[in-house]
Amino acid sequence: MQWTDGLPIVPPTFERVNEMMRFTDYRWDETVSVLPIAHRNTTAWHVAVNGVMAGCKPELMPILIALTKALGGPDFRRTLGYPMSWCMVEDEAACQRIGWQPYHVRAGYQATDNTVTAASTLLWGNNMAPSTTDPQRIAPLLAWDISERCQFALGSGRQYTFRTILMTEPVATTLAKAYPTPDALEDYLIEASRRPLKERAFANYYANPGGAKDGGEHNLRQYTGHLRRTEGAAQTTTPEWYDSSDATIETIPTMRQGMTQFIITGDAARNKLQTMPGGGYSTVKIELPKNWDTLMAECGYRPLSEFQK
């Protein structure tokens, strides 16, 4: 029937879809989200049909509802080209051990709330494994990585880019010694992650995906002056990763408050950092139906009250 591109699916029979609908308080024709770019009205029935075809168990319906809401949220910014797909769970126990709040708490939710966050990225970024346990060495390495890792190749697109920074517990533990909160780390990185104006101008002039400037009305020198005025160029201390005798260099900022999220991952046996540039974030609370414990008993699960303190 050519329903798919060749990948296997579970046929969405009425019985299967109706079983998915038992695990939500939404009516079958009730709107869950309006998904851009096509502004498609997505109902609970649509979510259930897609869940069945993907092979999801019926009890996952509340998660699918929350994910659909997140995809339609105004803060979720889709990317063009080939966004990377990835799914992970933050190590909230590690957050507690080092004294950082989990991401969903920093986003305004209660610690006991279950949430789903939708984000996007265009690049996997550099897979960095620090060979030092000095936070004053790791933070500049991260600043250097950020200054060169933007949404488009060479940093030729927008000046500011949303980023997700993934780190394992050993790296986060080290950074927490100097930066007691993710906000404190972000403040340092905003100040330190600056890019030389000449590099930014060269990339944005010759490799901007928004249009060709070579041979246009402005030459590179004039365009550099334009960026100097519009992107907040300033004389700043030359970053230590540049082998230069100049005490200062003209740079532009590459980070803005609230556009970078820090996530502590699993795999605690490794020390790794990864900067993932891409789109924004949308976090939605997972809402359970009123008869959740009854449904869970039918499925052979323990009641929710046993997991709450």
Short mmCIF file of N, CA, C and O in Angstrom, two decimals, residues 107-199:
data_model
loop_
_atom_site.label_atom_id
_atom_site.label_comp_id
_atom_site.label_asym_id
_atom_site.label_seq_id
_atom_site.Cartn_x
_atom_site.Cartn_y
_atom_site.Cartn_z
N ALA A 107 14.05 24.79 34.12
CA ALA A 107 13.05 25.29 33.17
C ALA A 107 11.74 25.67 33.84
O ALA A 107 10.79 26.10 33.17
N GLY A 108 11.66 25.53 35.18
CA GLY A 108 10.49 26.01 35.91
C GLY A 108 9.56 24.94 36.44
O GLY A 108 8.51 25.26 37.00
N TYR A 109 9.92 23.66 36.30
CA TYR A 109 9.05 22.58 36.77
C TYR A 109 9.51 22.10 38.14
O TYR A 109 10.64 22.37 38.57
N GLN A 110 8.64 21.36 38.81
CA GLN A 110 8.98 20.77 40.10
C GLN A 110 9.91 19.57 39.90
O GLN A 110 9.89 18.92 38.85
N ALA A 111 10.70 19.29 40.92
CA ALA A 111 11.65 18.17 40.81
C ALA A 111 10.94 16.85 40.56
O ALA A 111 11.48 15.96 39.90
N THR A 112 9.71 16.71 41.09
CA THR A 112 8.97 15.45 40.94
C THR A 112 8.15 15.38 39.65
O THR A 112 7.50 14.36 39.38
N ASP A 113 8.15 16.45 38.87
CA ASP A 113 7.41 16.44 37.60
C ASP A 113 8.16 15.61 36.56
O ASP A 113 9.40 15.65 36.49
N ASN A 114 7.41 14.86 35.78
CA ASN A 114 7.97 14.17 34.62
C ASN A 114 7.74 15.03 33.39
O ASN A 114 6.62 15.47 33.13
N THR A 115 8.79 15.27 32.63
CA THR A 115 8.69 16.16 31.48
C THR A 115 9.36 15.55 30.26
O THR A 115 10.16 14.62 30.37
N VAL A 116 9.02 16.11 29.11
CA VAL A 116 9.67 15.79 27.85
C VAL A 116 10.18 17.09 27.25
O VAL A 116 9.46 18.10 27.25
N THR A 117 11.40 17.09 26.76
CA THR A 117 11.97 18.27 26.10
C THR A 117 12.29 17.92 24.66
O THR A 117 12.96 16.93 24.39
N ALA A 118 11.81 18.75 23.75
CA ALA A 118 12.14 18.60 22.33
C ALA A 118 13.20 19.63 21.99
O ALA A 118 13.09 20.81 22.34
N ALA A 119 14.24 19.19 21.31
CA ALA A 119 15.30 20.08 20.86
C ALA A 119 15.79 19.57 19.52
O ALA A 119 15.41 18.49 19.07
N SER A 120 16.62 20.36 18.85
CA SER A 120 17.16 19.92 17.57
C SER A 120 18.61 20.35 17.46
O SER A 120 19.05 21.29 18.13
N THR A 121 19.34 19.67 16.63
CA THR A 121 20.74 20.02 16.42
C THR A 121 21.13 19.68 14.99
O THR A 121 20.61 18.74 14.39
N LEU A 122 22.02 20.47 14.44
CA LEU A 122 22.51 20.24 13.08
C LEU A 122 23.84 19.51 13.07
O LEU A 122 24.20 18.89 12.08
N LEU A 123 24.59 19.62 14.17
CA LEU A 123 25.93 19.05 14.22
C LEU A 123 26.09 18.24 15.49
O LEU A 123 25.60 18.62 16.55
N TRP A 124 26.83 17.12 15.39
CA TRP A 124 27.14 16.36 16.59
C TRP A 124 28.15 17.09 17.46
O TRP A 124 28.29 16.84 18.64
N GLY A 125 28.91 18.00 16.87
CA GLY A 125 29.89 18.74 17.64
C GLY A 125 31.16 17.95 17.87
O GLY A 125 31.32 16.81 17.41
N ASN A 126 32.08 18.57 18.58
CA ASN A 126 33.34 17.91 18.91
C ASN A 126 33.15 16.98 20.10
O ASN A 126 32.55 17.36 21.10
N ASN A 127 33.69 15.79 20.00
CA ASN A 127 33.67 14.84 21.10
C ASN A 127 34.92 15.10 21.93
O ASN A 127 35.99 14.61 21.62
N MET A 128 34.77 15.91 22.99
CA MET A 128 35.94 16.35 23.75
C MET A 128 36.08 15.55 25.04
O MET A 128 35.13 15.44 25.82
N ALA A 129 37.26 15.00 25.26
CA ALA A 129 37.57 14.27 26.48
C ALA A 129 38.71 14.99 27.19
O ALA A 129 39.89 14.80 26.85
N PRO A 130 38.41 15.85 28.17
CA PRO A 130 39.46 16.62 28.83
C PRO A 130 40.50 15.72 29.49
O PRO A 130 40.17 14.70 30.10
N SER A 131 41.77 16.11 29.37
CA SER A 131 42.85 15.36 30.01
C SER A 131 43.31 16.05 31.29
O SER A 131 44.42 15.84 31.75
N THR A 132 42.43 16.88 31.86
CA THR A 132 42.73 17.61 33.08
C THR A 132 41.52 17.58 33.99
O THR A 132 40.38 17.45 33.52
N THR A 133 41.76 17.69 35.29
CA THR A 133 40.67 17.80 36.26
C THR A 133 40.62 19.19 36.87
O THR A 133 40.04 19.39 37.93
N ASP A 134 41.22 20.15 36.19
CA ASP A 134 41.21 21.54 36.64
C ASP A 134 40.05 22.26 35.95
O ASP A 134 40.05 22.42 34.73
N PRO A 135 39.04 22.72 36.70
CA PRO A 135 37.91 23.40 36.06
C PRO A 135 38.31 24.68 35.33
O PRO A 135 37.65 25.08 34.37
N GLN A 136 39.41 25.30 35.78
CA GLN A 136 39.87 26.52 35.12
C GLN A 136 40.55 26.22 33.78
O GLN A 136 40.87 27.13 33.02
N ARG A 137 40.80 24.96 33.51
CA ARG A 137 41.32 24.54 32.19
C ARG A 137 40.18 24.03 31.31
O ARG A 137 40.16 24.29 30.11
N ILE A 138 39.24 23.29 31.92
CA ILE A 138 38.14 22.72 31.13
C ILE A 138 37.21 23.81 30.62
O ILE A 138 36.77 23.77 29.46
N ALA A 139 36.90 24.80 31.44
CA ALA A 139 35.97 25.85 31.02
C ALA A 139 36.49 26.62 29.81
O ALA A 139 35.72 26.87 28.86
N PRO A 140 37.77 27.03 29.75
CA PRO A 140 38.26 27.67 28.52
C PRO A 140 38.23 26.76 27.30
O PRO A 140 37.98 27.22 26.19
N LEU A 141 38.48 25.46 27.50
CA LEU A 141 38.35 24.52 26.39
C LEU A 141 36.93 24.53 25.84
O LEU A 141 36.72 24.54 24.61
N LEU A 142 35.96 24.55 26.75
CA LEU A 142 34.57 24.58 26.33
C LEU A 142 34.24 25.90 25.64
O LEU A 142 33.52 25.93 24.63
N ALA A 143 34.79 27.00 26.15
CA ALA A 143 34.57 28.31 25.52
C ALA A 143 35.13 28.34 24.10
O ALA A 143 34.52 28.89 23.18
N TRP A 144 36.30 27.76 23.93
CA TRP A 144 36.92 27.69 22.61
C TRP A 144 36.05 26.87 21.65
O TRP A 144 35.80 27.27 20.51
N ASP A 145 35.58 25.73 22.14
CA ASP A 145 34.73 24.87 21.31
C ASP A 145 33.47 25.61 20.89
O ASP A 145 33.05 25.56 19.73
N ILE A 146 32.84 26.32 21.83
CA ILE A 146 31.61 27.05 21.54
C ILE A 146 31.85 28.15 20.51
O ILE A 146 31.05 28.36 19.59
N SER A 147 32.97 28.86 20.65
CA SER A 147 33.24 29.97 19.74
C SER A 147 33.40 29.53 18.30
O SER A 147 33.21 30.31 17.37
N GLU A 148 33.75 28.26 18.11
CA GLU A 148 33.95 27.75 16.75
C GLU A 148 32.82 26.84 16.28
O GLU A 148 32.77 26.49 15.10
N ARG A 149 31.91 26.48 17.17
CA ARG A 149 30.87 25.51 16.82
C ARG A 149 29.52 26.21 16.78
O ARG A 149 28.87 26.40 17.78
N CYS A 150 29.14 26.64 15.60
CA CYS A 150 27.88 27.35 15.41
C CYS A 150 26.92 26.50 14.59
O CYS A 150 27.23 25.36 14.22
N GLN A 151 25.76 27.06 14.28
CA GLN A 151 24.73 26.26 13.62
C GLN A 151 25.11 25.88 12.20
O GLN A 151 24.77 24.80 11.73
N PHE A 152 25.82 26.76 11.51
CA PHE A 152 26.24 26.45 10.15
C PHE A 152 27.75 26.33 10.09
O PHE A 152 28.47 26.81 10.96
N ALA A 153 28.22 25.69 9.03
CA ALA A 153 29.65 25.48 8.87
C ALA A 153 30.39 26.80 8.92
O ALA A 153 29.93 27.82 8.42
N LEU A 154 31.55 26.81 9.55
CA LEU A 154 32.43 27.97 9.68
C LEU A 154 31.85 29.08 10.55
O LEU A 154 32.43 30.14 10.68
N GLY A 155 30.69 28.84 11.17
CA GLY A 155 30.07 29.92 11.92
C GLY A 155 29.62 31.05 11.03
O GLY A 155 29.70 32.22 11.40
N SER A 156 29.11 30.70 9.85
CA SER A 156 28.79 31.71 8.86
C SER A 156 27.35 32.18 8.92
O SER A 156 26.95 33.08 8.19
N GLY A 157 26.53 31.57 9.77
CA GLY A 157 25.13 31.94 9.85
C GLY A 157 24.88 33.01 10.88
O GLY A 157 25.60 34.01 10.97
N ARG A 158 23.85 32.81 11.69
CA ARG A 158 23.50 33.81 12.71
C ARG A 158 24.60 33.92 13.76
O ARG A 158 25.29 32.96 14.06
N GLN A 159 24.67 35.10 14.35
CA GLN A 159 25.69 35.33 15.37
C GLN A 159 25.47 34.44 16.58
O GLN A 159 26.42 33.87 17.13
N TYR A 160 24.22 34.31 17.02
CA TYR A 160 23.92 33.53 18.22
C TYR A 160 23.21 32.23 17.84
O TYR A 160 22.33 32.21 16.97
N THR A 161 23.58 31.17 18.51
CA THR A 161 23.07 29.84 18.20
C THR A 161 22.61 29.15 19.48
O THR A 161 23.30 29.22 20.49
N PHE A 162 21.44 28.51 19.43
CA PHE A 162 21.04 27.65 20.54
C PHE A 162 22.00 26.46 20.61
O PHE A 162 22.41 25.93 19.58
N ARG A 163 22.32 26.05 21.82
CA ARG A 163 23.23 24.91 22.00
C ARG A 163 22.76 24.03 23.15
O ARG A 163 22.23 24.53 24.15
N THR A 164 23.00 22.75 22.99
CA THR A 164 22.87 21.80 24.09
C THR A 164 24.26 21.26 24.37
O THR A 164 24.93 20.75 23.46
N ILE A 165 24.71 21.40 25.60
CA ILE A 165 26.03 20.90 25.98
C ILE A 165 25.86 19.68 26.87
O ILE A 165 25.30 19.76 27.97
N LEU A 166 26.30 18.56 26.36
CA LEU A 166 26.21 17.29 27.08
C LEU A 166 27.52 17.04 27.82
O LEU A 166 28.60 17.25 27.27
N MET A 167 27.42 16.58 29.05
CA MET A 167 28.63 16.26 29.82
C MET A 167 28.37 15.09 30.73
O MET A 167 27.27 14.93 31.28
N THR A 168 29.37 14.25 30.89
CA THR A 168 29.25 13.15 31.83
C THR A 168 29.48 13.65 33.25
O THR A 168 29.97 14.76 33.47
N GLU A 169 29.13 12.81 34.22
CA GLU A 169 29.22 13.23 35.62
C GLU A 169 30.63 13.63 36.04
O GLU A 169 30.78 14.63 36.76
N PRO A 170 31.70 12.92 35.66
CA PRO A 170 33.03 13.36 36.09
C PRO A 170 33.37 14.77 35.64
O PRO A 170 33.96 15.55 36.40
N VAL A 171 33.01 15.13 34.41
CA VAL A 171 33.29 16.49 33.93
C VAL A 171 32.44 17.50 34.68
O VAL A 171 32.92 18.56 35.10
N ALA A 172 31.15 17.19 34.86
CA ALA A 172 30.27 18.10 35.58
C ALA A 172 30.73 18.29 37.02
O ALA A 172 30.67 19.40 37.57
N THR A 173 31.18 17.23 37.65
CA THR A 173 31.68 17.32 39.03
C THR A 173 32.87 18.26 39.12
O THR A 173 32.98 19.08 40.05
N THR A 174 33.76 18.16 38.16
CA THR A 174 34.93 19.05 38.13
C THR A 174 34.51 20.50 37.91
O THR A 174 34.97 21.40 38.62
N LEU A 175 33.64 20.74 36.96
CA LEU A 175 33.21 22.11 36.67
C LEU A 175 32.45 22.71 37.85
O LEU A 175 32.56 23.91 38.12
N ALA A 176 31.69 21.88 38.57
CA ALA A 176 30.90 22.39 39.70
C ALA A 176 31.78 22.91 40.83
O ALA A 176 31.32 23.70 41.66
N LYS A 177 33.05 22.52 40.87
CA LYS A 177 33.96 23.03 41.90
C LYS A 177 34.20 24.54 41.71
O LYS A 177 34.44 25.25 42.69
N ALA A 178 34.16 24.99 40.47
CA ALA A 178 34.38 26.42 40.19
C ALA A 178 33.09 27.15 39.84
O ALA A 178 33.01 28.36 40.01
N TYR A 179 32.09 26.39 39.38
CA TYR A 179 30.82 27.00 38.95
C TYR A 179 29.69 26.27 39.67
O TYR A 179 29.26 25.20 39.23
N PRO A 180 29.21 26.80 40.78
CA PRO A 180 28.25 26.08 41.62
C PRO A 180 26.90 25.82 40.98
O PRO A 180 26.14 24.98 41.45
N THR A 181 26.58 26.54 39.90
CA THR A 181 25.33 26.33 39.20
C THR A 181 25.58 26.39 37.69
O THR A 181 26.58 26.98 37.24
N PRO A 182 24.70 25.80 36.89
CA PRO A 182 24.82 25.95 35.44
C PRO A 182 24.77 27.41 34.99
O PRO A 182 25.43 27.78 34.01
N ASP A 183 24.01 28.22 35.71
CA ASP A 183 23.95 29.65 35.36
C ASP A 183 25.31 30.31 35.53
O ASP A 183 25.70 31.16 34.72
N ALA A 184 26.04 29.93 36.58
CA ALA A 184 27.37 30.50 36.80
C ALA A 184 28.31 30.08 35.68
O ALA A 184 29.12 30.88 35.19
N LEU A 185 28.21 28.83 35.23
CA LEU A 185 29.03 28.37 34.11
C LEU A 185 28.65 29.12 32.83
O LEU A 185 29.53 29.54 32.07
N GLU A 186 27.36 29.32 32.62
CA GLU A 186 26.91 30.04 31.43
C GLU A 186 27.43 31.48 31.45
O GLU A 186 27.87 32.01 30.41
N ASP A 187 27.42 32.13 32.61
CA ASP A 187 27.92 33.51 32.71
C ASP A 187 29.39 33.59 32.28
O ASP A 187 29.78 34.51 31.56
N TYR A 188 30.18 32.62 32.75
CA TYR A 188 31.59 32.63 32.35
C TYR A 188 31.73 32.42 30.84
O TYR A 188 32.51 33.12 30.18
N LEU A 189 30.99 31.47 30.31
CA LEU A 189 31.13 31.15 28.88
C LEU A 189 30.68 32.30 28.00
O LEU A 189 31.26 32.55 26.94
N ILE A 190 29.65 33.03 28.42
CA ILE A 190 29.21 34.19 27.64
C ILE A 190 30.33 35.21 27.54
O ILE A 190 30.55 35.83 26.48
N GLU A 191 31.05 35.39 28.62
CA GLU A 191 32.16 36.34 28.63
C GLU A 191 33.37 35.82 27.84
O GLU A 191 34.05 36.60 27.15
N ALA A 192 33.63 34.53 27.92
CA ALA A 192 34.85 33.98 27.34
C ALA A 192 34.70 33.50 25.90
O ALA A 192 35.68 33.49 25.15
N SER A 193 33.50 33.09 25.51
CA SER A 193 33.31 32.50 24.18
C SER A 193 33.09 33.60 23.14
O SER A 193 31.98 33.85 22.69
N ARG A 194 34.18 34.21 22.76
CA ARG A 194 34.13 35.28 21.77
C ARG A 194 34.98 34.88 20.56
O ARG A 194 35.99 34.18 20.70
N ARG A 195 34.58 35.37 19.41
CA ARG A 195 35.25 34.99 18.17
C ARG A 195 35.90 36.22 17.55
O ARG A 195 35.31 37.31 17.54
N PRO A 196 37.12 36.09 17.02
CA PRO A 196 37.75 37.24 16.38
C PRO A 196 36.87 37.80 15.27
O PRO A 196 36.30 37.06 14.46
N LEU A 197 36.75 39.11 15.24
CA LEU A 197 35.89 39.76 14.25
C LEU A 197 36.31 39.40 12.83
O LEU A 197 35.46 39.17 11.96
N LYS A 198 37.60 39.33 12.57
CA LYS A 198 38.06 39.03 11.21
C LYS A 198 37.61 37.63 10.77
O LYS A 198 37.24 37.44 9.60
N GLU A 199 37.65 36.66 11.68
CA GLU A 199 37.20 35.31 11.33
C GLU A 199 35.70 35.32 11.03
O GLU A 199 35.24 34.71 10.07
#
